[in-house]
GROMACS .gro file of C-alpha atoms in nm:
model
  452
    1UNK     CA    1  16.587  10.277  -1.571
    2UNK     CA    2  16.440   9.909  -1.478
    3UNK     CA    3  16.361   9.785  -1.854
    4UNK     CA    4  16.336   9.443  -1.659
    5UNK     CA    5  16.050   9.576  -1.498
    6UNK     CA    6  15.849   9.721  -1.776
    7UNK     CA    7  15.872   9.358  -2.004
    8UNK     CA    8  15.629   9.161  -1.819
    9UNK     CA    9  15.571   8.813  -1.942
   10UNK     CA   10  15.224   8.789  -2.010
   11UNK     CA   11  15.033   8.445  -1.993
   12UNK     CA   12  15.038   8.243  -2.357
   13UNK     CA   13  14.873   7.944  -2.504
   14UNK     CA   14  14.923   7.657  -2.514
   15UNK     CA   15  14.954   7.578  -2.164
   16UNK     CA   16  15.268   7.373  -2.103
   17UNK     CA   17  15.126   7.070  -2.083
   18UNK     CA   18  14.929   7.127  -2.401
   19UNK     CA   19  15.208   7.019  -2.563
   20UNK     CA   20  15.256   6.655  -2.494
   21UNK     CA   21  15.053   6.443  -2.722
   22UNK     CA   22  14.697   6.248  -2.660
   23UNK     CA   23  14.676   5.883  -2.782
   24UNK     CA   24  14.527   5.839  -3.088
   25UNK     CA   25  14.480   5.553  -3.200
   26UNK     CA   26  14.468   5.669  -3.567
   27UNK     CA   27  14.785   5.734  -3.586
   28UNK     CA   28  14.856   5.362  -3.543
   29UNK     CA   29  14.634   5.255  -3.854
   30UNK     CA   30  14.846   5.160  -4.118
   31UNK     CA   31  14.919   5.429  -4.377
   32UNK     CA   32  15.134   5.442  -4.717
   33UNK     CA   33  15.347   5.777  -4.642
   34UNK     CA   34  15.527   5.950  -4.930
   35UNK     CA   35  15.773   6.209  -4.762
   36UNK     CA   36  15.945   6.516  -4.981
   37UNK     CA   37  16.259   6.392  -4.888
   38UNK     CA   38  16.469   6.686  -5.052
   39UNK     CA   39  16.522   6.821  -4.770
   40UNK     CA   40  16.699   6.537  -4.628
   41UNK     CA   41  16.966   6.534  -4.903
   42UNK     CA   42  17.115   6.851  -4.882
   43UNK     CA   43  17.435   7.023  -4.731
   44UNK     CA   44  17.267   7.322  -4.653
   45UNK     CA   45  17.081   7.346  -4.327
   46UNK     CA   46  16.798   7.575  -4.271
   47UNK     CA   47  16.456   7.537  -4.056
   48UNK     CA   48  16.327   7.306  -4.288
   49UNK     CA   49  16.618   7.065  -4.320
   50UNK     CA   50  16.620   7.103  -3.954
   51UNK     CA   51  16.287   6.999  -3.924
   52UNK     CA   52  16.286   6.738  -4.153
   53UNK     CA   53  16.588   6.541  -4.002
   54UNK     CA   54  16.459   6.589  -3.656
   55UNK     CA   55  16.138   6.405  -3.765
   56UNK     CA   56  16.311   6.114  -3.962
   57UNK     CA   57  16.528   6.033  -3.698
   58UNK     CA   58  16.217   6.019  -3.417
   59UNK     CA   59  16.018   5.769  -3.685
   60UNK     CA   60  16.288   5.582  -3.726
   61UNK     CA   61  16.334   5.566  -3.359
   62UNK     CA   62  15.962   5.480  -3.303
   63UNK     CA   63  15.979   5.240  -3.568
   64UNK     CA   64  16.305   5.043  -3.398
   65UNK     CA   65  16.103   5.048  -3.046
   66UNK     CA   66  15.770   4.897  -3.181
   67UNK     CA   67  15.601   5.254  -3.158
   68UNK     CA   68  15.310   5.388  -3.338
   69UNK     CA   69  15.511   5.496  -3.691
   70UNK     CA   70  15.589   5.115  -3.720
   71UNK     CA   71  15.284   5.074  -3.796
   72UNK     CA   72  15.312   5.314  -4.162
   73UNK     CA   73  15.560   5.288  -4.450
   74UNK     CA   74  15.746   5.581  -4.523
   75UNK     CA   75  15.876   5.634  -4.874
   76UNK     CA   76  16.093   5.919  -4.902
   77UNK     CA   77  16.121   6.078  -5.252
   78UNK     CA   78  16.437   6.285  -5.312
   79UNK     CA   79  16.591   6.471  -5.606
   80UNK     CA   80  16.968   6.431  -5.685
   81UNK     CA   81  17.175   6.750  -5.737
   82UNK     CA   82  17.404   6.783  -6.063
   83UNK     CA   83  17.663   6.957  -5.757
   84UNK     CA   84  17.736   6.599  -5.596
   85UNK     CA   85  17.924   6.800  -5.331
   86UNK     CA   86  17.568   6.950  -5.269
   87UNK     CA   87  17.448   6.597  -5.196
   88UNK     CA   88  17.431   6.404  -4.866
   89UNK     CA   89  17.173   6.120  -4.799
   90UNK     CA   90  17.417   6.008  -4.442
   91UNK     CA   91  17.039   6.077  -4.317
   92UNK     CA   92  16.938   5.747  -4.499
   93UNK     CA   93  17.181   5.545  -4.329
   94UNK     CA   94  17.070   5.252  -4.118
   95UNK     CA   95  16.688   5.326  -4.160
   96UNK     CA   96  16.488   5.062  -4.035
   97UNK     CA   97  16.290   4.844  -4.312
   98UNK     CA   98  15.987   5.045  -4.328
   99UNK     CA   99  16.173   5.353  -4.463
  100UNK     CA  100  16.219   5.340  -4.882
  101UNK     CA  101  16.419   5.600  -4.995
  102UNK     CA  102  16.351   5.650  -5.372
  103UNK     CA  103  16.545   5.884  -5.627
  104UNK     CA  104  16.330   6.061  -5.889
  105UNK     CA  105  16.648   6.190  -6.136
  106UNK     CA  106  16.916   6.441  -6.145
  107UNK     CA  107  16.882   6.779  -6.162
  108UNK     CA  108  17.058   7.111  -6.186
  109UNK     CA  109  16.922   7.294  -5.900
  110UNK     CA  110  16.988   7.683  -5.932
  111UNK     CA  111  16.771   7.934  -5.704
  112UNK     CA  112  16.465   7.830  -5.828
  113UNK     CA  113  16.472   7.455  -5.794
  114UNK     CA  114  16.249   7.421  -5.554
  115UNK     CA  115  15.973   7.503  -5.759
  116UNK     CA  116  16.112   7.398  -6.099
  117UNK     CA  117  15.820   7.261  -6.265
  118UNK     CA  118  16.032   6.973  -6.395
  119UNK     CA  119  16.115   6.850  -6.006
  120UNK     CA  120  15.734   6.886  -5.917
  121UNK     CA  121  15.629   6.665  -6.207
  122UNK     CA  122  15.877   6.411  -6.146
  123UNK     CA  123  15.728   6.410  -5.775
  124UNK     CA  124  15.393   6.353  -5.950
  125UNK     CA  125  15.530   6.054  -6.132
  126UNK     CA  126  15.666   5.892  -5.869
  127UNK     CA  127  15.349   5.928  -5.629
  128UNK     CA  128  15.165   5.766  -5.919
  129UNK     CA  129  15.407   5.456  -5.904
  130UNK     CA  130  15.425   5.469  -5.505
  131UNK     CA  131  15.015   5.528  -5.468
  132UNK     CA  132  15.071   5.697  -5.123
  133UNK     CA  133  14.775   5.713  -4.900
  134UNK     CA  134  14.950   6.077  -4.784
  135UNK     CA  135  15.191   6.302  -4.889
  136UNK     CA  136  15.406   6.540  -4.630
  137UNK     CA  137  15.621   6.787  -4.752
  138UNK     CA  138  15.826   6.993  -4.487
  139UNK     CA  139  15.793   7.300  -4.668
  140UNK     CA  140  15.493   7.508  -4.857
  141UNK     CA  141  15.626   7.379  -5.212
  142UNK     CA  142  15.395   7.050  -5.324
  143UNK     CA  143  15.330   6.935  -5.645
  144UNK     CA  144  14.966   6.980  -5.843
  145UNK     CA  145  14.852   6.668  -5.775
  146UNK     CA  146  14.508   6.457  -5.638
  147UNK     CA  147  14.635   6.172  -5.659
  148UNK     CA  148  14.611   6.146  -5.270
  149UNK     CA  149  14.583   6.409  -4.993
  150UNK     CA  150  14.920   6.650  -4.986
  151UNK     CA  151  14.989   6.821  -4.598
  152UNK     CA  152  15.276   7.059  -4.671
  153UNK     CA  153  15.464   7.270  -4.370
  154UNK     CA  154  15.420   7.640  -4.314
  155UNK     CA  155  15.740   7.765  -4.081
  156UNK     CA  156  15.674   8.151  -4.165
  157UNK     CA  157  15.518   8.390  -4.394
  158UNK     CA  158  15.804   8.666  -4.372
  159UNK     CA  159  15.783   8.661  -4.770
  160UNK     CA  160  15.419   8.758  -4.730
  161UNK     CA  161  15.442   8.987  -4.423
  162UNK     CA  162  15.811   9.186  -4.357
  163UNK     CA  163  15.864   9.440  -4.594
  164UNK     CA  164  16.264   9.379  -4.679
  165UNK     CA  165  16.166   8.997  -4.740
  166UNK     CA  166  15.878   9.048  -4.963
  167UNK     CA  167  16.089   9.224  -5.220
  168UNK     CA  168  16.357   8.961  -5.232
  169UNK     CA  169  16.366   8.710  -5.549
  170UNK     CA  170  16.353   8.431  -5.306
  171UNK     CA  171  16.022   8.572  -5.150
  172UNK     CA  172  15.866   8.586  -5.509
  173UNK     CA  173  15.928   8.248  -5.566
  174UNK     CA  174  15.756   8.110  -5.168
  175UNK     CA  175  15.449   8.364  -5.264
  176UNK     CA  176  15.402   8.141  -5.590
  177UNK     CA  177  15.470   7.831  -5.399
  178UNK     CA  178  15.242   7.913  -5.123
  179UNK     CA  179  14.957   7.993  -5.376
  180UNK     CA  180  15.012   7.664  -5.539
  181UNK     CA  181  14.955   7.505  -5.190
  182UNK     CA  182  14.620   7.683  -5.116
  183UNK     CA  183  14.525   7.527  -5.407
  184UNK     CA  184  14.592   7.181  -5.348
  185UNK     CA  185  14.681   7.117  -5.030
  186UNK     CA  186  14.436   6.943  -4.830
  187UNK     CA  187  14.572   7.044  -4.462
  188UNK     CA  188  14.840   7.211  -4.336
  189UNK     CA  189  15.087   7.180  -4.062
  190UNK     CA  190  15.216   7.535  -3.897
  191UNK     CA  191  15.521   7.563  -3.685
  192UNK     CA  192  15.326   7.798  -3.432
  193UNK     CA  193  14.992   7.949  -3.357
  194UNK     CA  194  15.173   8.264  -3.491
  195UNK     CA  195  15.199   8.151  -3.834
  196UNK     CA  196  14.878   7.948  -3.885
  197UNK     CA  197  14.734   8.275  -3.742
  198UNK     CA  198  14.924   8.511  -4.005
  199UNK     CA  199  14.780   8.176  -4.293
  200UNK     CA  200  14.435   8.217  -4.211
  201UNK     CA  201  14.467   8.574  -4.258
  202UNK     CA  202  14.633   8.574  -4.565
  203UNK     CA  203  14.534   8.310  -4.747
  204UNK     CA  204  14.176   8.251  -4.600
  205UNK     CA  205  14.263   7.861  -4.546
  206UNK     CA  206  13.991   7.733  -4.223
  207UNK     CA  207  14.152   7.752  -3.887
  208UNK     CA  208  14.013   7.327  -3.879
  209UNK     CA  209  14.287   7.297  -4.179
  210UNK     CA  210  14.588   7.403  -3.980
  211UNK     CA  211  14.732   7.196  -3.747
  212UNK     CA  212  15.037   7.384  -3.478
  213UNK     CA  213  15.334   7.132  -3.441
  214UNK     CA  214  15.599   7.277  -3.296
  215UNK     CA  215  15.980   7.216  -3.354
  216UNK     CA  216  16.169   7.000  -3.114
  217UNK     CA  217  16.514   7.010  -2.989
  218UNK     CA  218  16.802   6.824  -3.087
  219UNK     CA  219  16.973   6.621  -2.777
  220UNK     CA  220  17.268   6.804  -2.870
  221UNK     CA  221  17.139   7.136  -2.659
  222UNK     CA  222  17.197   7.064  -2.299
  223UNK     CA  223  17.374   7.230  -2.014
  224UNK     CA  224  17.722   7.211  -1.955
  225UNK     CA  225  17.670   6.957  -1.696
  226UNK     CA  226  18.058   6.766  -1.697
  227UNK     CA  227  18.061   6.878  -2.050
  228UNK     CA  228  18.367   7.183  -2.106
  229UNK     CA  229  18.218   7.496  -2.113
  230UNK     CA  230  18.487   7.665  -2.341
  231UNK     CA  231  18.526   7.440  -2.615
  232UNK     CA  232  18.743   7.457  -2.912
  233UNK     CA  233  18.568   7.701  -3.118
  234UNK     CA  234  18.594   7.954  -2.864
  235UNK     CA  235  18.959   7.940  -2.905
  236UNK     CA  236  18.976   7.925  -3.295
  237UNK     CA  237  18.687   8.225  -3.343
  238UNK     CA  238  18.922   8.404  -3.048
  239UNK     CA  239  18.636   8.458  -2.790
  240UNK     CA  240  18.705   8.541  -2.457
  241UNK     CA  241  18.559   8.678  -2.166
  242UNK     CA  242  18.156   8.759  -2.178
  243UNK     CA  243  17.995   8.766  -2.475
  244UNK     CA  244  17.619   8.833  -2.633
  245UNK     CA  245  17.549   8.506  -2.867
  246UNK     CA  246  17.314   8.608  -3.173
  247UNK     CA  247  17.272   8.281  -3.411
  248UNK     CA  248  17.153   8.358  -3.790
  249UNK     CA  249  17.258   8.447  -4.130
  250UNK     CA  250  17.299   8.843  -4.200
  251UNK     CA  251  16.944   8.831  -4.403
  252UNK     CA  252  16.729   9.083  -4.361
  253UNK     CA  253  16.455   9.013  -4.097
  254UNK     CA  254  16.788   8.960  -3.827
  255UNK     CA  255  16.751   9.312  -3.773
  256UNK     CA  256  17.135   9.264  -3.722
  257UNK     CA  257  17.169   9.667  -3.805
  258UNK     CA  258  16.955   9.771  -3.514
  259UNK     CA  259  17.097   9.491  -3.264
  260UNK     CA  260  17.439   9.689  -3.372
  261UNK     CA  261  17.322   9.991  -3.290
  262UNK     CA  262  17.197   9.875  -2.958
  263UNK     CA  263  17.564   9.671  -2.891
  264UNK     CA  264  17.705  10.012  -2.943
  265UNK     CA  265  17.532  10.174  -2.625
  266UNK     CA  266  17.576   9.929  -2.449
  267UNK     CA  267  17.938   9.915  -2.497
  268UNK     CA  268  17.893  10.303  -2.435
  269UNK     CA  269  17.746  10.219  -2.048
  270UNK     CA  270  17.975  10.308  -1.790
  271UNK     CA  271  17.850  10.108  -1.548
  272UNK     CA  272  18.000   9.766  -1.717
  273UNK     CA  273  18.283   9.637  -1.587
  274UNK     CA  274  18.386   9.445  -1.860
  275UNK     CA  275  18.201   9.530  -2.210
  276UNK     CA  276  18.106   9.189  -2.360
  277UNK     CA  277  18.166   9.074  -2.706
  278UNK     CA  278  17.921   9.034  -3.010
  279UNK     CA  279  17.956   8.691  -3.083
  280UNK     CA  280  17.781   8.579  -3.438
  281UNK     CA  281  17.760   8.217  -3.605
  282UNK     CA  282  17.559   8.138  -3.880
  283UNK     CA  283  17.619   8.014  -4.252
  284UNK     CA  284  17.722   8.303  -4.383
  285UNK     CA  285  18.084   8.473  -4.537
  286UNK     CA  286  18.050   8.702  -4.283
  287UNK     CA  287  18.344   8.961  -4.468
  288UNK     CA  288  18.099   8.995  -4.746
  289UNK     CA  289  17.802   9.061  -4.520
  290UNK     CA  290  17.631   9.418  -4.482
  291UNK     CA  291  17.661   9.394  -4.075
  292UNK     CA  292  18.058   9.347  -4.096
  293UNK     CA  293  18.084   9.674  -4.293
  294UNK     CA  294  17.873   9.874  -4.081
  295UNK     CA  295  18.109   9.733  -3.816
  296UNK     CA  296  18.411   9.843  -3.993
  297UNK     CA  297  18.242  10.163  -4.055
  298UNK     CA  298  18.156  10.247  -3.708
  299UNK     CA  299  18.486  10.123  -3.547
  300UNK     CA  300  18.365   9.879  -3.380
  301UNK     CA  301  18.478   9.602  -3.558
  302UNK     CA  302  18.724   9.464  -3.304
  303UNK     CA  303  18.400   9.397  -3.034
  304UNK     CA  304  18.245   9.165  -3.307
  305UNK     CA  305  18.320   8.796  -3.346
  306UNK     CA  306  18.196   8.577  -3.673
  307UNK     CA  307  18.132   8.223  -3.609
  308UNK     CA  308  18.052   8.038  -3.992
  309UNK     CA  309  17.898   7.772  -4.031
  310UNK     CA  310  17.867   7.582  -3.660
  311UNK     CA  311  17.765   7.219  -3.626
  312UNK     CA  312  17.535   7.178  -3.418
  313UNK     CA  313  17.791   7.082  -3.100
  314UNK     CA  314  17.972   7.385  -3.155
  315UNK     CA  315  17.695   7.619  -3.146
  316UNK     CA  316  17.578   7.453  -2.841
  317UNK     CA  317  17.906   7.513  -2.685
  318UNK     CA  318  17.832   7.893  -2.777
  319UNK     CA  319  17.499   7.890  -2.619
  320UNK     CA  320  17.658   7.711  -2.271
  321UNK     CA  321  17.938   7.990  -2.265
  322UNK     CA  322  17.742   8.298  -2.363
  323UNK     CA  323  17.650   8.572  -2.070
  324UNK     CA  324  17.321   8.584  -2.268
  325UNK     CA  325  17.172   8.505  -2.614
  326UNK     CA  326  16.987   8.774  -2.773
  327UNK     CA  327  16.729   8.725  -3.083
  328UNK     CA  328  16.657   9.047  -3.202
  329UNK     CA  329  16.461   8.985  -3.522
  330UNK     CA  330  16.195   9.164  -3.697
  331UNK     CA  331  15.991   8.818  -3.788
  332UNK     CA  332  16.011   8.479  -3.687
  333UNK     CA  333  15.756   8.212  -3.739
  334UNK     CA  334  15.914   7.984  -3.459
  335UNK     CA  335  16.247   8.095  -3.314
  336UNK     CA  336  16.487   7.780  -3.296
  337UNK     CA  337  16.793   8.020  -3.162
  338UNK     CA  338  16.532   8.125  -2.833
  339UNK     CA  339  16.430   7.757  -2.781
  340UNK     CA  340  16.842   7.615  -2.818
  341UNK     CA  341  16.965   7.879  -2.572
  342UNK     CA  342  16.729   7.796  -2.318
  343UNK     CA  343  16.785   7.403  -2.362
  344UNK     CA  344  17.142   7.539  -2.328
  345UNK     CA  345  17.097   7.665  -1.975
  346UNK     CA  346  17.141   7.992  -2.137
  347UNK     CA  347  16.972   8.356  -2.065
  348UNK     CA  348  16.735   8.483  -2.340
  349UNK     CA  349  16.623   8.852  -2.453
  350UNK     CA  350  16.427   8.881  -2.757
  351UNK     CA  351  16.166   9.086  -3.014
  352UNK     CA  352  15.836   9.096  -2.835
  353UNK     CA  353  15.664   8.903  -3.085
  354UNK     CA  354  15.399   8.608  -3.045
  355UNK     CA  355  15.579   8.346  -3.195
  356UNK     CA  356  15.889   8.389  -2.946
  357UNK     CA  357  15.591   8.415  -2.655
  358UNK     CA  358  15.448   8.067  -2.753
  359UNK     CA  359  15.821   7.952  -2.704
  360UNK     CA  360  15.992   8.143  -2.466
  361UNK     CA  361  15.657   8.229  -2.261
  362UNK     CA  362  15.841   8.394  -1.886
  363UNK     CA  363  16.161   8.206  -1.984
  364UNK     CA  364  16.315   8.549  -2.212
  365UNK     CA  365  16.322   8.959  -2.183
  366UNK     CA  366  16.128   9.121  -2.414
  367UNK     CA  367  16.206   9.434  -2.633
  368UNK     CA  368  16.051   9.618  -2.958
  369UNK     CA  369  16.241   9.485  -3.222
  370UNK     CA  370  16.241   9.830  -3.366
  371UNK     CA  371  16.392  10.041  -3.064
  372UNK     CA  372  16.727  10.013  -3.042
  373UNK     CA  373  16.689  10.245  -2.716
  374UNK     CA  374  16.500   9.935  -2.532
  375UNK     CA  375  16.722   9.695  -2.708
  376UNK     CA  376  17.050   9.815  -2.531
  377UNK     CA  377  16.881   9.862  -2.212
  378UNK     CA  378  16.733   9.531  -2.164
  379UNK     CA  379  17.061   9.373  -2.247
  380UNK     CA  380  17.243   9.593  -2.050
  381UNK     CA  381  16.987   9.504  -1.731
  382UNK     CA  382  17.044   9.147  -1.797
  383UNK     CA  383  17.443   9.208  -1.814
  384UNK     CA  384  17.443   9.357  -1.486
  385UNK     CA  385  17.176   9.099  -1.323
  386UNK     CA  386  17.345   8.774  -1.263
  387UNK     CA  387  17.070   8.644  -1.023
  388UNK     CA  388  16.769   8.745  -1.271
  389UNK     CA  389  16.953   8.553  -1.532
  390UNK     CA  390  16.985   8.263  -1.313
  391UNK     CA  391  16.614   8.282  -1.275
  392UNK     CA  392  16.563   8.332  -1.651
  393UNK     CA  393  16.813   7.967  -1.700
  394UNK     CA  394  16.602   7.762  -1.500
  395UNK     CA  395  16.285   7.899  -1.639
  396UNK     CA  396  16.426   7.823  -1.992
  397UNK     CA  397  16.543   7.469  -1.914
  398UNK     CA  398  16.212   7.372  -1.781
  399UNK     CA  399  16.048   7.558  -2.104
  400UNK     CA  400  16.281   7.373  -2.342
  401UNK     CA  401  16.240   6.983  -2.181
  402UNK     CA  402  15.800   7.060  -2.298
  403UNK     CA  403  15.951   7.036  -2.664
  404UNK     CA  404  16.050   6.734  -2.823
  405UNK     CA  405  16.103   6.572  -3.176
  406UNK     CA  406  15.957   6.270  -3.030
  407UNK     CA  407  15.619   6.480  -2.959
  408UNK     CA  408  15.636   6.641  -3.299
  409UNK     CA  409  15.682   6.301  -3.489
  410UNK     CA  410  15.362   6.175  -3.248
  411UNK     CA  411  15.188   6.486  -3.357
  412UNK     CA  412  15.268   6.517  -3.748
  413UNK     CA  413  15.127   6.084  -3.769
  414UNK     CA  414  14.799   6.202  -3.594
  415UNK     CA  415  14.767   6.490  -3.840
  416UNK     CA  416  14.831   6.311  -4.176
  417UNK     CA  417  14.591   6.000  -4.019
  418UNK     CA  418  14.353   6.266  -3.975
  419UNK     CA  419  14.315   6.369  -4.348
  420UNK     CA  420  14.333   6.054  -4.431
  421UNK     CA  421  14.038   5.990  -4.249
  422UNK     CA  422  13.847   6.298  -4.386
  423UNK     CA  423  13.932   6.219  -4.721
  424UNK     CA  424  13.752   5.873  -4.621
  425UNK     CA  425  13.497   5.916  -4.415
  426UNK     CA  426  13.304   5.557  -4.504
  427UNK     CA  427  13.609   5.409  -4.335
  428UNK     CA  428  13.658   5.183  -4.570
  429UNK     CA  429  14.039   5.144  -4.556
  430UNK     CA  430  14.276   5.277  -4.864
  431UNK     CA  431  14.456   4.996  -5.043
  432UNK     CA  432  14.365   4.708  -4.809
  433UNK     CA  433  14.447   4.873  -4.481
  434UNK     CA  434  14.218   4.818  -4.195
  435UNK     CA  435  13.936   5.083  -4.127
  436UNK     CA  436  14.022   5.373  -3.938
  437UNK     CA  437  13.815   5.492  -3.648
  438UNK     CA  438  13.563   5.809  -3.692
  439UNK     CA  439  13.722   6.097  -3.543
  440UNK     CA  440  13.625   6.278  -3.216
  441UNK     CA  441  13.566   6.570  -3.410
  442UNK     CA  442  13.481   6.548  -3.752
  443UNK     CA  443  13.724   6.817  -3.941
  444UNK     CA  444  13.945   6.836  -3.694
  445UNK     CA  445  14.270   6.661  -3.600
  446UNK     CA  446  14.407   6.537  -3.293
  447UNK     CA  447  14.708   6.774  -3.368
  448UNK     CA  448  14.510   7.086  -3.367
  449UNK     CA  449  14.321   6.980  -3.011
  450UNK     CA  450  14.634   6.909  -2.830
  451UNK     CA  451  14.855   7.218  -2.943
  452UNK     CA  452  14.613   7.512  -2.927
   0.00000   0.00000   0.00000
């Protein structure tokens, strides 16, 4: 059977170049900016503290080169953990003078810090001494405040939506969070039209509230180029030969059970010649995770590799030397695995689902994330089609160089100008700044016209 065939790509929005920024020049009016900086202080690395350093590092960048966030102080408010080994401000380092890092106290921080009620009124406290003319948070938690206008960051509502995350702890604690933002946020920004699609649903917030940013890609995803293509981690994680690359903790939504089962006929073809590997990196102990016992179980163990913890240079060394990358989950609100393999020069398969569309768009393979039948056989196509996934590689390069931090950072300035603005609309400026101009579109943000 052709399962190549019968996964067309169908045509998405935003058109390519919908996502390159349009001057505005409110973004260049000068604005007090008090950042949640939390995420910037932390060892552990998720989508948020992904985001969040991504975006520091492009303002500081435009800030060096005379670009439009010169034109704003930034004052990042962060939370020190009673765990100093938990702690890591390097991101601080070298800012240029416009950036004020600020420390609000020390805190134990057990699983529900981020919404400890003692963190969010210290936040409180110190936007009453800073008198920001903004607040941006990189995640849904804010604090209950008016003291100015508060634009937190949706990146998925999988702990509103997929069934094994809603009944997690964790997802108890977002749902509160999110309500908490409904409440007082005054905008949002969404990581993709997917998620402020599932937000309006949900939580009935006005489509002219949400603005779609998308994630960028760090420089460190690239070809191989004169870079080795087998680097060191190959050799210490024994991987050799041609291997599947799947990039994620063992959580839930991975669908890393299913993806197993499909692995397993495909190992089963006889038409391979040489049965890849199941290479896996993410954060977790993968010995204590569900997937390797249902490895161990099934005998398949020895096919499997576990890759913990990556920096980011190894894991793009994974993506350059994989046959193929293959995302397989059962939710995503962006899909930062899809967009590094491509930047990677990489082949992609993936759950047919709209937020991997709006990234991928005819640059992947498509499956039902809940057929391990069509699983198998689409990686199993792509296995034995070496000129298709030459196709798919220079689709997926071209697809990856349209997102940028630097676009983001452009983006996320023209959205918090834009409340700004709406919470102003005399245009008389806030704490001597000069007057902003009247926007375009009343209500709506530069942001949301250039990425939908």
């Amino acid at each position: 059977m052709n399962t190549l065939a019968t996964t067309p790509a169908r045509t998405v929005r935003p058109r390519p170049e919908k996502l390159t920024p349009t001057p505005d020049s409110r973004s260049n009016t000068p604005m007090i900016i008090a950042i949640d900086a939390r995420p910037l202080v932390t060892r552990q690395v998720g989508g948020a503290e992904q985001r969040a350093r991504n975006l520091l590092a492009a303002w500081a960048a435009s800030s060096r080169a005379g670009g439009a966030a010169g034109a704003h102080e930034f004052h990042l408010i962060y939370a020190r953990p009673d765990d100093d080994d938990a702690f890591d401000d390097s991101s601080f380092a070298e800012l240029p003078w416009n950036f004020h890092p600020l420390e609000i106290g020390r805190f134990a921080m057990p699983l529900p810090f981020p919404t400890g009620s003692r963190v969010l009124n210290a936040l409180s406290r110190a936007l009453a001494r800073v008198r920001p003319d903004v607040y941006h948070a990189f995640t849904p938690v804010i604090p209950r405040t008016r003291l100015c206008p508060v634009v937190p960051t949706l990146h998925d509502l999988s702990y509103e939506l997929d069934p094994l995350v809603r009944r997690t702890r964790e997802a108890r604690i977002l749902r509160r969070a999110a309500a908490a933002s409904v409440r007082f946020a005054d905008r949002f920004i969404a990581v993709s039209s997917q998620t402020k699609s599932d937000a309006e649903a949900i939580y009935r917030i006005p489509p002219a509230k949400i603005d779609v940013i998308y994630n960028g890609i760090d420089p460190v995803f690239q070809p191989a180029a004169d870079l080795p293509v087998r680097a060191k981690i190959h050799a210490e994680n024994d991987i050799n030969g041609p291997y599947i690359l799947a990039v994620g903790a063992d959580i839930p939504r991975r669908n890393y059970a299913r993806m197993l089962l499909a692995m397993r006929r495909v190992w089963a073809s006889p038409d391979l010649r040489r049965p890849p590997l199941w290479v896996l990196a993410g954060r977790d102990d993968w010995k204590m995770s569900d997937l390797y016992a249902e490895a161990r179980a099934a005998g398949v163990l020895d096919k499997l590799r576990f890759v913990a913890g990556p920096a980011n240079a190894e894991l793009a060394s994974l993506y350059r030397a994989a046959t193929l990358t293959c995302c397989a989950s059962s939710f995503e609100g962006f899909g930062l695995s899809v967009l590094e393999s491509m930047a990677c020069g990489t082949a992609v398969c993936c759950s047919d689902m709209r937020s991997l569309r709006e990234v991928a768009n005819d640059a992947a393979v498509y499956f039902p994330h809940d057929d391990a039948d069509a699983m198998g056989q689409v990686i199993a196509g792509l296995l034995e089609d070496a000129e298709y996934r030459r196709q798919l590689k220079y689709r997926g390069l071209y697809r990856a160089s349209l997102f940028t931090w630097a676009t983001a950072a452009d983006l996320t300035l023209q959205s918090l100008a834009a409340v700004v603005q709406h919470q102003n609309p005399t245009g008389h400026a806030f704490k001597g700044h000069p007057a902003a101009p009247a926007a375009d579109r009343p209500g709506e943000s530069p942001a949301s016209r250039t990425s939908h």
